[in-house]
mmCIF file of C-alpha atoms in Angstrom:
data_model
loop_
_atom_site.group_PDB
_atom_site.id
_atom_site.type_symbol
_atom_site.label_atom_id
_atom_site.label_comp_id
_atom_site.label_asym_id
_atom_site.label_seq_id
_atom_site.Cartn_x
_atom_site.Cartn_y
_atom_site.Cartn_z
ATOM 1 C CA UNK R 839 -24.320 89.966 -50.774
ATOM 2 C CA UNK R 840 -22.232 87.392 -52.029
ATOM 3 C CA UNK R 841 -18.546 88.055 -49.721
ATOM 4 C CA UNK R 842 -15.896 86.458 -53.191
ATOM 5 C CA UNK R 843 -18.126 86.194 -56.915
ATOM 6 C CA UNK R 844 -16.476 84.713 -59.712
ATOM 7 C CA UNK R 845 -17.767 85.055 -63.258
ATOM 8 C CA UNK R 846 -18.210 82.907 -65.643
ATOM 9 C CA UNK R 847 -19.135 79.787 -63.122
ATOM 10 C CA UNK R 848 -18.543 77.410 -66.573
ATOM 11 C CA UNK R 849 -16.281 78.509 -69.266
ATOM 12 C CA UNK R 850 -15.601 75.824 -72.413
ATOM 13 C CA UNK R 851 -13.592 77.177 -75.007
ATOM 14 C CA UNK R 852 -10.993 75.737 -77.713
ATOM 15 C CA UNK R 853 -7.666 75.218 -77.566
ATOM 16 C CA UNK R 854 -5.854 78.033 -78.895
ATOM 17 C CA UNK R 855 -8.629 81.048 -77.319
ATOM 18 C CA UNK R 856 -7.616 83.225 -74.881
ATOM 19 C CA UNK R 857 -10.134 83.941 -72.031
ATOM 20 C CA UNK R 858 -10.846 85.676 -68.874
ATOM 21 C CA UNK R 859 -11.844 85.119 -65.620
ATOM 22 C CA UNK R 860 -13.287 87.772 -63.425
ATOM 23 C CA UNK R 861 -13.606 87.984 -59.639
ATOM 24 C CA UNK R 862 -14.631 90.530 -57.258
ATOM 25 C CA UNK R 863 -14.758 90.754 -53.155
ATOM 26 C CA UNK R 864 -16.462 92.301 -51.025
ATOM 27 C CA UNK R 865 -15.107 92.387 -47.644
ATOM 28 C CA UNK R 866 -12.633 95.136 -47.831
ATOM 29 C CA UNK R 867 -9.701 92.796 -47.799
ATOM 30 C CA UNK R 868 -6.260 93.381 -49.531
ATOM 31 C CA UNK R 869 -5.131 90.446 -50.350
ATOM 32 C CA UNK R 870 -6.700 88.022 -53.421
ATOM 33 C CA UNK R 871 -5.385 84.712 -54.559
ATOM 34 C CA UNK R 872 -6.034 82.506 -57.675
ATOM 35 C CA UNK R 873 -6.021 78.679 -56.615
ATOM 36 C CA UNK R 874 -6.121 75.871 -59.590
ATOM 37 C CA UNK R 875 -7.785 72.301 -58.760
ATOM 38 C CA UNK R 876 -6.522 69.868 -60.904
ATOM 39 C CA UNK R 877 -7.800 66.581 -62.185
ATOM 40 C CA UNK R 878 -6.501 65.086 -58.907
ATOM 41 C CA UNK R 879 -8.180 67.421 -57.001
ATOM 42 C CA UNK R 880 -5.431 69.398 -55.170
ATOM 43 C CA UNK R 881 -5.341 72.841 -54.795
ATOM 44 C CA UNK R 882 -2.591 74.578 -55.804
ATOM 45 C CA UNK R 883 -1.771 78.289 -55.356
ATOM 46 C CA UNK R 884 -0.968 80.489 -58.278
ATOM 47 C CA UNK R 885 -1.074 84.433 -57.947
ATOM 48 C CA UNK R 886 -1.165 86.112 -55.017
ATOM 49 C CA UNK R 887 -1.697 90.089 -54.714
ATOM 50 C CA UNK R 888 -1.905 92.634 -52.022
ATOM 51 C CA UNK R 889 -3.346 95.914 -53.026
ATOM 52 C CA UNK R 890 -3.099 95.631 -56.601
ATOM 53 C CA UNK R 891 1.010 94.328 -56.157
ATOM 54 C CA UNK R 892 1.869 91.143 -57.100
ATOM 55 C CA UNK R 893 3.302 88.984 -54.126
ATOM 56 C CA UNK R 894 3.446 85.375 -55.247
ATOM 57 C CA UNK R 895 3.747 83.715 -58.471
ATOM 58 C CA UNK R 896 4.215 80.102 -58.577
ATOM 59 C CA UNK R 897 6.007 78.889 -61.518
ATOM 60 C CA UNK R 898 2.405 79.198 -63.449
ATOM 61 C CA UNK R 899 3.058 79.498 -67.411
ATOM 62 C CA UNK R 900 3.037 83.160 -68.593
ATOM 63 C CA UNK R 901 -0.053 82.420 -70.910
ATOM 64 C CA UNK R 902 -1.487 83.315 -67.714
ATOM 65 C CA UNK R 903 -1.717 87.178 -66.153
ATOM 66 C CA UNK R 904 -3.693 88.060 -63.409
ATOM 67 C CA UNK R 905 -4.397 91.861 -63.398
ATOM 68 C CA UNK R 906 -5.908 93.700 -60.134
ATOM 69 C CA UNK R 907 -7.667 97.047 -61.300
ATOM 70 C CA UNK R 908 -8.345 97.351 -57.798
ATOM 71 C CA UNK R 909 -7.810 95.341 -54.414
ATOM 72 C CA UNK R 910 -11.623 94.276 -54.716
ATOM 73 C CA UNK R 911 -10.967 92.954 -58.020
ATOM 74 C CA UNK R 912 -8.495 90.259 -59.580
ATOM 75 C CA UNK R 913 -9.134 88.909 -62.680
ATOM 76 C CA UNK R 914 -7.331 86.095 -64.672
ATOM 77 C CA UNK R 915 -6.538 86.333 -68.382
ATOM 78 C CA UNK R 916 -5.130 83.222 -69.852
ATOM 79 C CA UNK R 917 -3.762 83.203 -73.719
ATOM 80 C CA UNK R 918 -3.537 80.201 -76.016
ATOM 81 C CA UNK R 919 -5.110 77.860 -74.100
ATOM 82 C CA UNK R 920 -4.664 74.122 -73.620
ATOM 83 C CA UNK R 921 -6.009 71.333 -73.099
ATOM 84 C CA UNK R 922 -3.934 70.967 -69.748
ATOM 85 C CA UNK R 923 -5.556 74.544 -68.561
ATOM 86 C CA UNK R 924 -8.514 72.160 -68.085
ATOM 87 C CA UNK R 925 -9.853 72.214 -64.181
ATOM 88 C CA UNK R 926 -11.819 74.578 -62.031
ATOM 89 C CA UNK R 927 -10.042 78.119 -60.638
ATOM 90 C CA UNK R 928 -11.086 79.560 -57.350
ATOM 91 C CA UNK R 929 -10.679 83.407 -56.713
ATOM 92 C CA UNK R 930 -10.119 83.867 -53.196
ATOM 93 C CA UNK R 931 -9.160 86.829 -50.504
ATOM 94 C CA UNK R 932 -7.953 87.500 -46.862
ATOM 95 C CA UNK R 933 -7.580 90.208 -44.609
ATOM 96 C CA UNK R 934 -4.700 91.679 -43.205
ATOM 97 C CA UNK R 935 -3.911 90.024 -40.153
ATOM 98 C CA UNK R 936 -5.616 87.140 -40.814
ATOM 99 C CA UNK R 937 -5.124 83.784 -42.158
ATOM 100 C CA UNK R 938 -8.050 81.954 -43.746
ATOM 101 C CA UNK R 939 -8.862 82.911 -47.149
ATOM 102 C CA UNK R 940 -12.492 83.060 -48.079
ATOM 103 C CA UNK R 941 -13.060 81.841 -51.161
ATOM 104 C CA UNK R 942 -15.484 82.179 -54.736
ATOM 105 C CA UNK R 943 -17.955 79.355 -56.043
ATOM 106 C CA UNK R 944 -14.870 78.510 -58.504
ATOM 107 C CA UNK R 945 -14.791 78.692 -62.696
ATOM 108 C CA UNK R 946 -14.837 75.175 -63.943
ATOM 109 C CA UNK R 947 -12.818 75.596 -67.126
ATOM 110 C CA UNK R 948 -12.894 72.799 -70.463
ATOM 111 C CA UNK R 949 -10.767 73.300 -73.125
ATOM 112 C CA UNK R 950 -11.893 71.284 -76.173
ATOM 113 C CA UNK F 134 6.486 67.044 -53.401
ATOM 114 C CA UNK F 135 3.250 67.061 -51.161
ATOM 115 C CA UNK F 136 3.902 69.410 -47.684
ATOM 116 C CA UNK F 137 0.515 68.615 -46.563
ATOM 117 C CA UNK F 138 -1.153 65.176 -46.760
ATOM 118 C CA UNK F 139 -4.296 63.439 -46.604
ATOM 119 C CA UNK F 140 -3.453 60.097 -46.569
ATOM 120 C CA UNK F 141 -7.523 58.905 -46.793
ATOM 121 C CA UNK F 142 -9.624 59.744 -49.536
ATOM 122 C CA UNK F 143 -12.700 58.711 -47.798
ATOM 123 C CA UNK F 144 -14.536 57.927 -44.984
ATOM 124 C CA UNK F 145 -17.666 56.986 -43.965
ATOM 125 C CA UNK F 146 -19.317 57.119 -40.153
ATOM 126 C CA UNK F 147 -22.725 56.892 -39.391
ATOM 127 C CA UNK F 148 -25.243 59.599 -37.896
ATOM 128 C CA UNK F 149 -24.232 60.707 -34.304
ATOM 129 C CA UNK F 150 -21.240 58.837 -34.084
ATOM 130 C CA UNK F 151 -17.429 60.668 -34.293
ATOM 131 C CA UNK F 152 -15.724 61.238 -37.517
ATOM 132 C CA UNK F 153 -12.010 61.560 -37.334
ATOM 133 C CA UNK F 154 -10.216 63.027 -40.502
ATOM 134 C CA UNK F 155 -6.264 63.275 -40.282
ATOM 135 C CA UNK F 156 -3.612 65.238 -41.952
ATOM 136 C CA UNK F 157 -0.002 65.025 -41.575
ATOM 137 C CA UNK F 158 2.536 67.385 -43.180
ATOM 138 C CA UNK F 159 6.275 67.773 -43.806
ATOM 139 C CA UNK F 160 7.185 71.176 -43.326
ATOM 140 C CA UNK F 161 8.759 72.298 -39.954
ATOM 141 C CA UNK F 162 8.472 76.464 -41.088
ATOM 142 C CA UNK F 163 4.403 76.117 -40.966
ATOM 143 C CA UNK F 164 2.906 77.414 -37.906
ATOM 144 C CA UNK F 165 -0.982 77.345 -38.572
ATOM 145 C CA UNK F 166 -2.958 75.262 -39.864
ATOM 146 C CA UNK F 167 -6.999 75.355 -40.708
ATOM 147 C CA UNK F 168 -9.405 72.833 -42.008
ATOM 148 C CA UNK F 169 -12.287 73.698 -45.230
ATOM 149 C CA UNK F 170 -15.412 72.389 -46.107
ATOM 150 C CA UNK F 171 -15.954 71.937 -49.486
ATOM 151 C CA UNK F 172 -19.636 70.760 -51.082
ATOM 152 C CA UNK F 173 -20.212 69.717 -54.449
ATOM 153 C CA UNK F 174 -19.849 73.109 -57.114
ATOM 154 C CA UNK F 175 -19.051 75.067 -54.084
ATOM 155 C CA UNK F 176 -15.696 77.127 -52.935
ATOM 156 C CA UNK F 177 -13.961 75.904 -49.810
ATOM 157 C CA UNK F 178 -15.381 77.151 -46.815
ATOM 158 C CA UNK F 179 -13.121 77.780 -43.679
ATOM 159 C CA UNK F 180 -14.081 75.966 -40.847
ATOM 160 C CA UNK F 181 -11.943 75.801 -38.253
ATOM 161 C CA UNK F 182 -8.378 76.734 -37.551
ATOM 162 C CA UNK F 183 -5.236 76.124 -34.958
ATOM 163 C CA UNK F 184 -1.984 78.258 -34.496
ATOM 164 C CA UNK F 185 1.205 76.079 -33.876
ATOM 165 C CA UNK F 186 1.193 77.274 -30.114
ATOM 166 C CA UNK F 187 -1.375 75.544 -29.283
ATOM 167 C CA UNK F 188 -2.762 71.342 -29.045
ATOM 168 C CA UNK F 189 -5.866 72.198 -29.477
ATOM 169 C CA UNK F 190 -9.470 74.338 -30.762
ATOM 170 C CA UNK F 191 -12.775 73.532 -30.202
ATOM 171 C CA UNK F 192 -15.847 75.529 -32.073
ATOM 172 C CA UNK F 193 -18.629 73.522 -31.067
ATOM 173 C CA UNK F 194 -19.209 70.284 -32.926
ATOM 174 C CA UNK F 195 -15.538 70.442 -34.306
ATOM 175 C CA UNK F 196 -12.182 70.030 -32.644
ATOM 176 C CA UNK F 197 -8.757 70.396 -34.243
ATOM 177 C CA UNK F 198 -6.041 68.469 -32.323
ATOM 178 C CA UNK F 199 -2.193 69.413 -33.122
ATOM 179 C CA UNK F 200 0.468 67.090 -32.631
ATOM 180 C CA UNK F 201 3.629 69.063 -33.930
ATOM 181 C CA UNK F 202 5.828 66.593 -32.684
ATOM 182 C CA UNK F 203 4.749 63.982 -34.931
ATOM 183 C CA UNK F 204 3.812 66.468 -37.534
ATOM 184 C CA UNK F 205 0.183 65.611 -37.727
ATOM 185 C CA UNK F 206 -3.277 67.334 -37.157
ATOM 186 C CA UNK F 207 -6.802 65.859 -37.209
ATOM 187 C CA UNK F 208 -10.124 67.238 -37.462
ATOM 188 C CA UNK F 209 -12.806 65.899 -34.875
ATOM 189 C CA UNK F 210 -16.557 66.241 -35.503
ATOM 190 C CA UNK F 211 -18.883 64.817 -32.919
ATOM 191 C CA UNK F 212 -21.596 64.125 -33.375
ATOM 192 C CA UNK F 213 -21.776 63.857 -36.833
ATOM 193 C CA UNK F 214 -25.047 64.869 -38.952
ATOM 194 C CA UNK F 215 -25.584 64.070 -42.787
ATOM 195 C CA UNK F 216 -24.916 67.433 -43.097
ATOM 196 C CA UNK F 217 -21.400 67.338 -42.818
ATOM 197 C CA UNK F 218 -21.142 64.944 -45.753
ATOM 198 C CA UNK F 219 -18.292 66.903 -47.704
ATOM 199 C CA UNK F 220 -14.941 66.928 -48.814
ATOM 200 C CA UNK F 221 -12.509 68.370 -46.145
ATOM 201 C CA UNK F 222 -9.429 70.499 -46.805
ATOM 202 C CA UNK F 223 -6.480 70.203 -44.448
ATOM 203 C CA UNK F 224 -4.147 73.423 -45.117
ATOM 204 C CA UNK F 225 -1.185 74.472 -43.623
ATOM 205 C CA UNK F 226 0.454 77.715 -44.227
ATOM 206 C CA UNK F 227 3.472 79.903 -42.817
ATOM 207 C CA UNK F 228 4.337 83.504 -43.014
ATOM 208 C CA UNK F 229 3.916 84.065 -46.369
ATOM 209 C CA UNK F 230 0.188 83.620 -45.929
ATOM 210 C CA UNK F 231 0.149 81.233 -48.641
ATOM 211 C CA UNK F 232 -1.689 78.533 -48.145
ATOM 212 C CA UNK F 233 -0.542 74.503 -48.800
ATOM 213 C CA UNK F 234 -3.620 72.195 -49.620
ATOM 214 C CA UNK F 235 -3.871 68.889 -48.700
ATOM 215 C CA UNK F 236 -5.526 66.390 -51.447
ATOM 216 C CA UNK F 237 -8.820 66.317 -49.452
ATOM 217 C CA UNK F 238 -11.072 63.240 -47.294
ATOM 218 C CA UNK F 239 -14.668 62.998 -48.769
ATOM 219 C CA UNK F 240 -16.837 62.450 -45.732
ATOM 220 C CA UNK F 241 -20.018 60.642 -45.912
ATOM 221 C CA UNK F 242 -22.373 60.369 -42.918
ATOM 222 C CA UNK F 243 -24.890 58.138 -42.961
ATOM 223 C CA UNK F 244 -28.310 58.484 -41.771
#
């Protein structure tokens, strides 16, 4: 009954690959976010979408496209990667109306 | 350009006694603010939040105090169990529902 799942909870891949990132949510929200942690540990927003529509995009590199099937579902595809891409992604979601995002168990990503 | 800081990244209290973690931030146009715990391979968990029209929350154990004249919130948790040894999230956002992390405060409480 997990409420935000992200798959694959490790990912290490070369530089170069392209890989993706999958989340789902269950709590009938319409709103999902990606969220990158960095080395320094800050969290920084990077998509946003409400009901499958694209609402924020923060300057992120366009190796990266998040796609959303669905409002339960945004996933994160990411083409020639880097060694930069390196840190762990967190899938998150919010209902309308309210403000705190509830977030997924995170994707630690290594690029080698 | 940090909006929201967390100007200590640690701090250590003992078992039962009151662990105060602060967070200032820069931008005037924010008008709520919450607080996450975050564990070790975990996502953030929400924990507590406060609107801009008010001073203060309280949700048992934990009590966010707003100061919005100086710009600065802090997180109270009293008393403090080993169990709340974490890393804690100030966040800020406005009305684009976005949300502006601090860097985080790893708690540790000692037993």
């Amino acid at each position: 009954d997990t409420a935000v799942s992200q798959t694959p909870k490790y990912l290490v891949t070369q530089m170069g690959n392209d890989k993706s990132i999958k989340c789902e949510q269950n709590l009938g929200h319409d709103t999902m976010y990606w969220y990158k942690q960095d080395s320094k540990k800050f969290l920084k927003i990077m998509f946003s979408y409400n009901n499958k529509e694209l609402i924020i995009n923060e300057t992120v590199p366009n190796r990266f496209s998040p796609k959303s099937p669905d409002k339960a579902h945004l996933n994160l595809h990411i083409n020639s990667l880097e060694l930069g891409d390196s840190a762990v992604y967190f899938c998150a979601s919010r209902d309308r109306g309210n403000t705190e995002a509830f977030f997924g168990q995170g994707t630690r990503l290594t690029v080698v | 350009d940090q909006q929201v800081k967390q100007n200590s990244p640690s701090l250590s209290v003992q078992e039962g006694r009151i662990s105060i973690l602060n967070c200032d931030y820069t931008n005037s146009m924010f008008d709520y603010f919450l607080w996450y715990k975050k564990y070790p391979a975990e996502g953030p968990t929400f924990l507590i939040s406060i609107s801009s029209i008010k001073d203060k929350n309280e949700d048992g154990r934990f009590t966010v105090f707003l100061n919005k004249s100086a710009k600065h919130l802090s997180l109270h948790i009293v008393p403090s169990q080993p169990g709340d040894s974490a890393v804690y999230f100030c966040a800020a956002t406005d009305s684009s529902y976005k949300l502006i992390f601090g860097s985080g405060t790893r708690l540790l409480v000692r037993p």
